Structures are given as structure tokens and as C-alpha cells.
mmCIF file of C-alpha atoms and ligand atoms in Angstrom:
data_model
loop_
_atom_site.group_PDB
_atom_site.id
_atom_site.type_symbol
_atom_site.label_atom_id
_atom_site.label_comp_id
_atom_site.label_asym_id
_atom_site.label_seq_id
_atom_site.Cartn_x
_atom_site.Cartn_y
_atom_site.Cartn_z
ATOM 1 C CA UNK A 1 13.514 11.496 3.327
ATOM 2 C CA UNK A 2 16.328 11.469 0.773
ATOM 3 C CA UNK A 3 15.413 12.309 -2.790
ATOM 4 C CA UNK A 4 16.967 13.378 -6.102
ATOM 5 C CA UNK A 5 19.448 16.148 -5.329
ATOM 6 C CA UNK A 6 18.944 17.585 -8.829
ATOM 7 C CA UNK A 7 15.323 18.457 -8.097
ATOM 8 C CA UNK A 8 14.475 22.138 -8.096
ATOM 9 C CA UNK A 9 11.005 23.459 -7.403
ATOM 10 C CA UNK A 10 11.276 26.126 -10.078
ATOM 11 C CA UNK A 11 11.775 23.425 -12.731
ATOM 12 C CA UNK A 12 8.626 21.746 -11.589
ATOM 13 C CA UNK A 13 6.011 24.438 -11.278
ATOM 14 C CA UNK A 14 3.327 22.054 -12.471
ATOM 15 C CA UNK A 15 4.285 19.194 -10.118
ATOM 16 C CA UNK A 16 3.422 16.773 -12.830
ATOM 17 C CA UNK A 17 1.420 13.744 -11.826
ATOM 18 C CA UNK A 18 -0.780 15.490 -9.308
ATOM 19 C CA UNK A 19 -1.374 18.607 -11.425
ATOM 20 C CA UNK A 20 -0.694 20.904 -8.513
ATOM 21 C CA UNK A 21 0.430 24.456 -8.648
ATOM 22 C CA UNK A 22 3.515 25.432 -6.605
ATOM 23 C CA UNK A 23 1.278 27.997 -4.852
ATOM 24 C CA UNK A 24 -0.750 25.181 -3.320
ATOM 25 C CA UNK A 25 2.215 23.582 -1.530
ATOM 26 C CA UNK A 26 1.188 25.035 1.837
ATOM 27 C CA UNK A 27 -1.687 22.522 1.870
ATOM 28 C CA UNK A 28 0.967 19.818 2.292
ATOM 29 C CA UNK A 29 3.007 21.079 5.252
ATOM 30 C CA UNK A 30 3.291 19.163 8.567
ATOM 31 C CA UNK A 31 2.256 15.754 7.241
ATOM 32 C CA UNK A 32 3.077 12.738 9.437
ATOM 33 C CA UNK A 33 1.431 9.835 7.570
ATOM 34 C CA UNK A 34 0.473 8.995 4.009
ATOM 35 C CA UNK A 35 -2.125 6.214 3.758
ATOM 36 C CA UNK A 36 -2.245 4.721 0.295
ATOM 37 C CA UNK A 37 -5.163 2.732 -1.080
ATOM 38 C CA UNK A 38 -6.088 1.597 -4.572
ATOM 39 C CA UNK A 39 -9.313 3.473 -5.112
ATOM 40 C CA UNK A 40 -10.350 7.095 -4.742
ATOM 41 C CA UNK A 41 -13.583 6.045 -3.025
ATOM 42 C CA UNK A 42 -11.788 4.078 -0.326
ATOM 43 C CA UNK A 43 -9.393 6.979 0.258
ATOM 44 C CA UNK A 44 -12.317 9.341 0.753
ATOM 45 C CA UNK A 45 -14.022 6.898 3.124
ATOM 46 C CA UNK A 46 -10.835 6.484 5.133
ATOM 47 C CA UNK A 47 -10.393 10.265 5.375
ATOM 48 C CA UNK A 48 -13.887 10.473 6.893
ATOM 49 C CA UNK A 49 -13.117 7.676 9.373
ATOM 50 C CA UNK A 50 -9.873 9.379 10.430
ATOM 51 C CA UNK A 51 -11.710 12.664 10.930
ATOM 52 C CA UNK A 52 -14.245 10.930 13.152
ATOM 53 C CA UNK A 53 -12.078 8.483 15.075
ATOM 54 C CA UNK A 54 -8.794 10.329 15.404
ATOM 55 C CA UNK A 55 -9.781 13.980 15.358
ATOM 56 C CA UNK A 56 -13.322 13.560 16.823
ATOM 57 C CA UNK A 57 -14.804 15.698 14.045
ATOM 58 C CA UNK A 58 -18.569 15.302 13.762
ATOM 59 C CA UNK A 59 -19.103 13.665 10.362
ATOM 60 C CA UNK A 60 -22.164 15.829 9.674
ATOM 61 C CA UNK A 61 -19.911 18.882 9.457
ATOM 62 C CA UNK A 62 -16.959 17.567 7.493
ATOM 63 C CA UNK A 63 -16.487 16.446 3.905
ATOM 64 C CA UNK A 64 -12.859 15.852 2.813
ATOM 65 C CA UNK A 65 -12.037 17.427 -0.550
ATOM 66 C CA UNK A 66 -9.721 16.105 -3.224
ATOM 67 C CA UNK A 67 -6.633 18.338 -3.274
ATOM 68 C CA UNK A 68 -5.432 17.425 -6.762
ATOM 69 C CA UNK A 69 -6.678 18.261 -10.209
ATOM 70 C CA UNK A 70 -5.356 14.957 -11.505
ATOM 71 C CA UNK A 71 -7.779 12.394 -12.839
ATOM 72 C CA UNK A 72 -5.377 9.593 -11.921
ATOM 73 C CA UNK A 73 -4.901 10.043 -8.178
ATOM 74 C CA UNK A 74 -6.984 11.579 -5.383
ATOM 75 C CA UNK A 75 -5.493 13.115 -2.256
ATOM 76 C CA UNK A 76 -7.457 13.971 0.902
ATOM 77 C CA UNK A 77 -5.964 15.637 3.957
ATOM 78 C CA UNK A 78 -7.260 15.220 7.517
ATOM 79 C CA UNK A 79 -5.055 16.784 10.180
ATOM 80 C CA UNK A 80 -1.535 15.508 9.572
ATOM 81 C CA UNK A 81 -2.672 12.471 7.555
ATOM 82 C CA UNK A 82 -2.983 12.223 3.770
ATOM 83 C CA UNK A 83 -5.280 9.596 2.270
ATOM 84 C CA UNK A 84 -4.124 8.965 -1.278
ATOM 85 C CA UNK A 85 -5.311 6.655 -4.063
ATOM 86 C CA UNK A 86 -2.677 4.866 -6.148
ATOM 87 C CA UNK A 87 -4.612 2.876 -8.758
ATOM 88 C CA UNK A 88 -3.660 -0.688 -9.634
ATOM 89 C CA UNK A 89 -0.228 -2.216 -10.134
ATOM 90 C CA UNK A 90 3.412 -1.399 -9.439
ATOM 91 C CA UNK A 91 3.608 0.949 -12.415
ATOM 92 C CA UNK A 92 0.869 3.334 -11.285
ATOM 93 C CA UNK A 93 2.100 3.075 -7.693
ATOM 94 C CA UNK A 94 5.546 4.207 -8.828
ATOM 95 C CA UNK A 95 4.158 7.243 -10.690
ATOM 96 C CA UNK A 96 2.135 8.242 -7.635
ATOM 97 C CA UNK A 97 5.085 7.831 -5.273
ATOM 98 C CA UNK A 98 7.300 10.126 -7.344
ATOM 99 C CA UNK A 99 4.537 12.720 -7.533
ATOM 100 C CA UNK A 100 3.450 12.747 -3.876
ATOM 101 C CA UNK A 101 7.011 12.512 -2.544
ATOM 102 C CA UNK A 102 8.125 15.550 -4.554
ATOM 103 C CA UNK A 103 5.146 17.502 -3.239
ATOM 104 C CA UNK A 104 5.882 16.503 0.363
ATOM 105 C CA UNK A 105 9.567 17.304 -0.075
ATOM 106 C CA UNK A 106 8.926 20.744 -1.587
ATOM 107 C CA UNK A 107 6.404 21.432 1.189
ATOM 108 C CA UNK A 108 9.193 20.892 3.734
ATOM 109 C CA UNK A 109 8.268 17.485 5.187
ATOM 110 C CA UNK A 110 11.185 15.338 6.243
ATOM 111 C CA UNK A 111 9.751 12.671 8.506
ATOM 112 C CA UNK A 112 6.708 11.027 6.957
ATOM 113 C CA UNK A 113 5.606 7.384 7.135
ATOM 114 C CA UNK A 114 3.908 5.736 4.151
ATOM 115 C CA UNK A 115 1.472 2.857 4.700
ATOM 116 C CA UNK A 116 -0.427 1.033 1.976
ATOM 117 C CA UNK A 117 -3.751 -0.421 3.122
ATOM 118 C CA UNK A 118 -5.059 -3.038 0.741
ATOM 119 C CA UNK A 119 -6.467 -6.414 -0.168
ATOM 120 C CA UNK A 120 -4.594 -9.531 -1.195
ATOM 121 C CA UNK A 121 -4.833 -13.233 -1.933
ATOM 122 C CA UNK A 122 -3.627 -15.406 0.959
ATOM 123 C CA UNK A 123 -1.246 -18.340 0.721
ATOM 124 C CA UNK A 124 -2.078 -21.026 3.279
ATOM 125 C CA UNK A 125 -3.899 -18.589 5.541
ATOM 126 C CA UNK A 126 -7.615 -18.190 6.137
ATOM 127 C CA UNK A 127 -9.488 -15.398 4.346
ATOM 128 C CA UNK A 128 -9.894 -12.324 6.498
ATOM 129 C CA UNK A 129 -6.406 -12.484 8.042
ATOM 130 C CA UNK A 130 -4.378 -9.280 7.969
ATOM 131 C CA UNK A 131 -0.733 -9.330 6.888
ATOM 132 C CA UNK A 132 1.711 -6.546 7.797
ATOM 133 C CA UNK A 133 4.485 -6.808 5.232
ATOM 134 C CA UNK A 134 8.196 -6.819 5.980
ATOM 135 C CA UNK A 135 9.791 -8.025 2.725
ATOM 136 C CA UNK A 136 8.347 -7.985 -0.769
ATOM 137 C CA UNK A 137 9.198 -10.419 -3.532
ATOM 138 C CA UNK A 138 8.968 -10.444 -7.300
ATOM 139 C CA UNK A 139 6.907 -13.280 -8.837
ATOM 140 C CA UNK A 140 10.293 -14.944 -9.478
ATOM 141 C CA UNK A 141 10.677 -15.043 -5.675
ATOM 142 C CA UNK A 142 13.548 -12.580 -5.725
ATOM 143 C CA UNK A 143 13.650 -9.952 -2.979
ATOM 144 C CA UNK A 144 14.050 -6.897 -5.203
ATOM 145 C CA UNK A 145 12.126 -4.759 -7.662
ATOM 146 C CA UNK A 146 13.258 -4.338 -11.266
ATOM 147 C CA UNK A 147 13.270 -0.873 -12.798
ATOM 148 C CA UNK A 148 14.024 -0.569 -16.507
ATOM 149 C CA UNK A 149 15.575 2.855 -16.868
ATOM 150 C CA UNK A 150 15.426 2.793 -20.674
ATOM 151 C CA UNK A 151 17.859 0.009 -21.550
ATOM 152 C CA UNK A 152 19.443 -0.126 -18.097
ATOM 153 C CA UNK A 153 18.030 -2.703 -15.698
ATOM 154 C CA UNK A 154 18.233 -1.765 -12.034
ATOM 155 C CA UNK A 155 17.408 -4.207 -9.235
ATOM 156 C CA UNK A 156 16.378 -2.294 -6.125
ATOM 157 C CA UNK A 157 16.148 -4.175 -2.788
ATOM 158 C CA UNK A 158 12.493 -4.325 -1.809
ATOM 159 C CA UNK A 159 12.288 -4.490 1.973
ATOM 160 C CA UNK A 160 9.855 -2.383 3.942
ATOM 161 C CA UNK A 161 10.862 -0.810 7.246
ATOM 162 C CA UNK A 162 10.843 -3.705 9.734
ATOM 163 C CA UNK A 163 10.716 -1.338 12.731
ATOM 164 C CA UNK A 164 7.574 0.359 11.395
ATOM 165 C CA UNK A 165 5.965 -3.005 10.584
ATOM 166 C CA UNK A 166 6.674 -4.105 14.167
ATOM 167 C CA UNK A 167 5.242 -0.875 15.618
ATOM 168 C CA UNK A 168 2.049 -1.441 13.621
ATOM 169 C CA UNK A 169 1.897 -5.035 14.857
ATOM 170 C CA UNK A 170 2.499 -4.041 18.490
ATOM 171 C CA UNK A 171 -0.210 -1.361 18.335
ATOM 172 C CA UNK A 172 -2.945 -3.991 17.880
ATOM 173 C CA UNK A 173 -5.187 -4.954 20.817
ATOM 174 C CA UNK A 174 -5.168 -8.594 22.004
ATOM 175 C CA UNK A 175 -8.875 -9.183 21.445
ATOM 176 C CA UNK A 176 -9.112 -8.880 17.638
ATOM 177 C CA UNK A 177 -11.366 -11.546 16.117
ATOM 178 C CA UNK A 178 -8.982 -12.125 13.199
ATOM 179 C CA UNK A 179 -5.269 -12.902 12.869
ATOM 180 C CA UNK A 180 -2.743 -10.143 12.301
ATOM 181 C CA UNK A 181 0.592 -11.494 11.074
ATOM 182 C CA UNK A 182 4.001 -10.032 10.269
ATOM 183 C CA UNK A 183 5.067 -11.622 6.985
ATOM 184 C CA UNK A 184 6.263 -11.242 3.433
ATOM 185 C CA UNK A 185 4.376 -10.564 0.194
ATOM 186 C CA UNK A 186 4.650 -11.217 -3.554
ATOM 187 C CA UNK A 187 3.765 -8.295 -5.812
ATOM 188 C CA UNK A 188 2.427 -9.942 -8.962
ATOM 189 C CA UNK A 189 2.087 -8.302 -12.369
ATOM 190 C CA UNK A 190 -1.636 -8.920 -12.571
ATOM 191 C CA UNK A 191 -4.537 -10.576 -10.813
ATOM 192 C CA UNK A 192 -4.994 -13.521 -13.193
ATOM 193 C CA UNK A 193 -2.016 -15.116 -14.943
ATOM 194 C CA UNK A 194 0.353 -13.114 -12.761
ATOM 195 C CA UNK A 195 -1.044 -15.057 -9.782
ATOM 196 C CA UNK A 196 -1.644 -18.251 -11.805
ATOM 197 C CA UNK A 197 -5.436 -18.164 -11.635
ATOM 198 C CA UNK A 198 -7.439 -20.580 -13.741
ATOM 199 C CA UNK A 199 -10.463 -18.287 -13.973
ATOM 200 C CA UNK A 200 -8.947 -15.580 -16.206
ATOM 201 C CA UNK A 201 -9.840 -14.956 -19.862
ATOM 202 C CA UNK A 202 -6.552 -16.600 -20.909
ATOM 203 C CA UNK A 203 -5.502 -20.063 -19.781
ATOM 204 C CA UNK A 204 -2.844 -20.571 -17.112
ATOM 205 C CA UNK A 205 -0.230 -23.357 -17.286
ATOM 206 C CA UNK A 206 -1.462 -26.912 -17.831
ATOM 207 C CA UNK A 207 0.308 -28.451 -14.880
ATOM 208 C CA UNK A 208 -1.496 -27.281 -11.761
ATOM 209 C CA UNK A 209 0.903 -29.148 -9.472
ATOM 210 C CA UNK A 210 3.615 -26.603 -10.367
ATOM 211 C CA UNK A 211 1.453 -23.946 -8.806
ATOM 212 C CA UNK A 212 1.134 -25.911 -5.579
ATOM 213 C CA UNK A 213 4.914 -26.346 -5.506
ATOM 214 C CA UNK A 214 5.334 -22.594 -5.993
ATOM 215 C CA UNK A 215 2.921 -21.789 -3.162
ATOM 216 C CA UNK A 216 4.855 -24.135 -0.847
ATOM 217 C CA UNK A 217 8.155 -22.527 -1.871
ATOM 218 C CA UNK A 218 6.691 -19.089 -1.234
ATOM 219 C CA UNK A 219 5.423 -20.057 2.218
ATOM 220 C CA UNK A 220 8.898 -21.345 3.062
ATOM 221 C CA UNK A 221 10.116 -17.786 2.398
ATOM 222 C CA UNK A 222 7.614 -16.463 4.943
ATOM 223 C CA UNK A 223 5.305 -15.214 2.159
ATOM 224 C CA UNK A 224 1.628 -15.066 3.112
ATOM 225 C CA UNK A 225 -0.006 -13.145 0.297
ATOM 226 C CA UNK A 226 -0.141 -11.812 -3.270
ATOM 227 C CA UNK A 227 -1.048 -8.326 -4.292
ATOM 228 C CA UNK A 228 0.186 -5.954 -6.989
ATOM 229 C CA UNK A 229 1.891 -2.816 -5.677
ATOM 230 C CA UNK A 230 4.122 -3.594 -2.725
ATOM 231 C CA UNK A 231 7.441 -4.178 -4.476
ATOM 232 C CA UNK A 232 7.442 -0.783 -6.253
ATOM 233 C CA UNK A 233 6.476 0.819 -2.958
ATOM 234 C CA UNK A 234 9.025 -0.934 -0.754
ATOM 235 C CA UNK A 235 11.849 -0.331 -3.259
ATOM 236 C CA UNK A 236 10.969 3.343 -3.713
ATOM 237 C CA UNK A 237 10.597 3.999 0.011
ATOM 238 C CA UNK A 238 13.812 2.149 0.884
ATOM 239 C CA UNK A 239 15.704 4.284 -1.647
ATOM 240 C CA UNK A 240 14.040 7.476 -0.437
ATOM 241 C CA UNK A 241 14.591 6.493 3.228
ATOM 242 C CA UNK A 242 10.875 6.800 3.925
ATOM 243 C CA UNK A 243 9.654 4.369 6.614
ATOM 244 C CA UNK A 244 6.945 2.299 4.935
ATOM 245 C CA UNK A 245 4.943 -0.882 5.223
ATOM 246 C CA UNK A 246 1.766 -2.467 3.910
ATOM 247 C CA UNK A 247 -1.288 -3.745 5.771
ATOM 248 C CA UNK A 248 -3.326 -6.069 3.543
ATOM 249 C CA UNK A 249 -6.280 -8.257 4.361
ATOM 250 C CA UNK A 250 -6.535 -11.600 2.544
ATOM 251 C CA UNK A 251 -9.756 -12.209 0.578
ATOM 252 C CA UNK A 252 -9.147 -15.852 -0.290
ATOM 253 C CA UNK A 253 -6.824 -18.725 0.584
ATOM 254 C CA UNK A 254 -5.226 -19.639 -2.758
ATOM 255 C CA UNK A 255 -4.750 -23.254 -1.622
ATOM 256 C CA UNK A 256 -8.567 -23.476 -1.613
ATOM 257 C CA UNK A 257 -9.266 -21.806 -4.965
ATOM 258 C CA UNK A 258 -9.068 -18.784 -7.236
ATOM 259 C CA UNK A 259 -12.501 -17.224 -6.869
ATOM 260 C CA UNK A 260 -13.291 -14.795 -4.115
ATOM 261 C CA UNK A 261 -16.502 -16.310 -2.783
ATOM 262 C CA UNK A 262 -17.283 -14.074 0.212
ATOM 263 C CA UNK A 263 -20.417 -11.936 0.099
ATOM 264 C CA UNK A 264 -20.194 -8.233 -0.695
ATOM 265 C CA UNK A 265 -20.897 -7.475 2.988
ATOM 266 C CA UNK A 266 -18.162 -9.848 4.137
ATOM 267 C CA UNK A 267 -15.655 -8.314 1.706
ATOM 268 C CA UNK A 268 -16.501 -4.828 2.953
ATOM 269 C CA UNK A 269 -15.939 -6.003 6.520
ATOM 270 C CA UNK A 270 -12.581 -7.559 5.506
ATOM 271 C CA UNK A 271 -11.474 -4.287 3.878
ATOM 272 C CA UNK A 272 -12.322 -2.461 7.123
ATOM 273 C CA UNK A 273 -10.029 -4.823 9.034
ATOM 274 C CA UNK A 274 -6.939 -3.549 7.206
ATOM 275 C CA UNK A 275 -8.070 0.037 7.783
ATOM 276 C CA UNK A 276 -8.667 -0.543 11.480
ATOM 277 C CA UNK A 277 -5.226 -2.157 11.920
ATOM 278 C CA UNK A 278 -3.802 1.035 10.378
ATOM 279 C CA UNK A 279 -5.976 3.251 12.587
ATOM 280 C CA UNK A 280 -4.890 1.449 15.760
ATOM 281 C CA UNK A 281 -1.326 2.345 14.821
ATOM 282 C CA UNK A 282 -1.973 5.936 13.687
ATOM 283 C CA UNK A 283 -3.858 6.719 16.912
ATOM 284 C CA UNK A 284 -0.868 5.570 18.948
ATOM 285 C CA UNK A 285 1.682 7.250 16.677
ATOM 286 C CA UNK A 286 -0.076 10.627 16.790
ATOM 287 C CA UNK A 287 -0.210 10.589 20.590
ATOM 288 C CA UNK A 288 3.578 10.318 20.541
ATOM 289 C CA UNK A 289 4.157 13.171 18.034
HETATM 290 C C1 R2B B 301 -4.929 -5.986 -4.618
HETATM 291 O O1 R2B B 301 -6.142 -6.014 -5.188
HETATM 292 C C2 R2B B 301 -6.071 -5.398 -6.479
HETATM 293 C C3 R2B B 301 -6.403 -6.411 -7.529
HETATM 294 O O2 R2B B 301 -7.724 -6.840 -7.376
HETATM 295 C C4 R2B B 301 -4.672 -4.881 -6.604
HETATM 296 O O3 R2B B 301 -4.596 -3.483 -6.697
HETATM 297 C C5 R2B B 301 -4.050 -5.345 -5.393
HETATM 298 O O4 R2B B 301 -2.785 -5.071 -5.099
HETATM 299 N N1 URA B 302 -5.745 -8.836 -4.733
HETATM 300 C C1 URA B 302 -4.872 -9.598 -5.412
HETATM 301 O O1 URA B 302 -3.950 -9.084 -6.058
HETATM 302 N N2 URA B 302 -5.039 -10.947 -5.370
HETATM 303 C C2 URA B 302 -6.050 -11.515 -4.712
HETATM 304 O O2 URA B 302 -6.174 -12.745 -4.731
HETATM 305 C C3 URA B 302 -6.957 -10.697 -4.002
HETATM 306 C C4 URA B 302 -6.776 -9.343 -4.041
#
């Protein structure tokens, strides 16, 4: 982990963003993995699953607690794993990454892997497939993330750690009933116009054929899915030298339509697929620690 050399704990007693006190830093020592998901509820659920499946803790006797006082992000710890919520979009992801990375740094962690587990819209791939991301792209199909530091525009390369992505891929059993693919991802600015959906409250472009051309262009770059946080995450983690990747299940094939038509039960099962791909990896990684 390589972060801002100007940082000093004493300047940051509040650890802004997570509303933690410097006295509570000992709760964050010896962390190996940070699993990031959009919602607080899913982070709590995942913490329970990790307790049960990785640490064999009887679920009747364990309830993970949120370690932050922040209303924006929740953080649950189980063993050496943190389950953290990041909200929606690159902007909230970036705020969370600064906050959690400072905490982990001040708590003395140097070798931590970050993995986002999420949902996405597939491009020319059947719903329910799981993509492990290597490179992330802007909606302009450029392989970097733009940070506006006031009036200064900085383009940060947005590749995840290919070696980590490959380890996650190789940790999967052969008999999964869905596809797991190493590929690239577009981080869009929103769910509707940002992904050229025609079912938003505002109309998308008239000429639908341009969208098809874009999807084809994207697939030629090895892009399989759209979501909304991966370019901030890959750029931040590459700069901070934190091995990171994303595991995202696809909820729809955008060549077939905009609406997510699966039942609530099916969507819940899809979301579990991304979590179980992550768990297969974490189990293996923790054996080797
Ligand atoms: C995937 O799904 C969410 C939008 O519905 C967003 O957070 C993302 O990246
Ligand atoms: N999340 C997205 O950002 N897009 C989708 O199509 C599905 C989930």
C-alpha cells in the first residue's frame, strides 16, 4: 500500500468519512481482504456468510456489528475480512476508498486486497454470468478515470490487478452452473442515460442503431458489462498499489433490452453468485496466509 506521504494521524483524529476515533484503530489491525458492496444490507449479509462458511461460526451466536458511526458507509469485520458498503457511483466509491484506506494504513496494514462484489448489465452475455474485471473503461471507451482536482484534470490509468483477477478466476470449481469470465467493464455515470437506456425518466438519443454500434465496439475491447463504480476503484487502487478487482454478476443482456425482467428470487440468486465466486477465492487465499 502506498499512500499520501503527507498524511499524519494526529491531523486526522476524526478520520473523516467513517467518523472513527483514533482510539478505535485497533479494531482494524491484521486485515487481509476488504469486500466492497453497494448496500449496507448486503455487506451485513456477506459478513454473516463469511462467519459461517469461512470461520465456521454458528450463525445463532454471531451478529456482525457496524464499526462506523457514519451514516454513509457501513463496515463489518469478520476475522481478517472487512465487509464494507460503498453506496452508488464512482464519486461515493472514491470517498469511501480514501476513508477506509487511511484507516487501514493508520492501523498498520500493508498488504490488503480489495474486491468489489456487485451487479451489472451484460453486453452480449447471458444474464447470470459473472465477470471478473481486469480493465475498466470510461463511457468514452478510454482506459482511465478522470479526476478533477479543482481546475486540474488528471487521467489515472484504470486497470485492476490482473494477477489477482486471475487468482480469483482460478479459484473457481469446474462444476459451476453459470459462466465466470475474465473481462473488462465500463463504469457509467448513471443507470439510465449513462448506459443509454430507453426506460429512464428522460429520453435517450433518437438513433438506437448508434447504441448497437457502441455495444459492438465495447465488446471488441473485451468489455462484457456496465456498472458504476469500477473505474474510481481501479484507478485509486492502482495508484495506492492495492491489489484489487471486481466480481460482478450480469442481471440483463443489453442486446436484449433495458429492463431487468428476472424475478426477485432469481435476482437474489444472481447476487449470491458474485458473492460465492468471491468466497471461493477468499477461502483459498486465507488457507495460504
Ligand atoms: C450496479 O448496480 C447499481 C445500479 O443499479 C450500481 O451501484 C452498480 O454499479
Ligand atoms: N447495474 C448497472 O449499473 N447496470 C445494469 O444494467 C444492472 C446493474
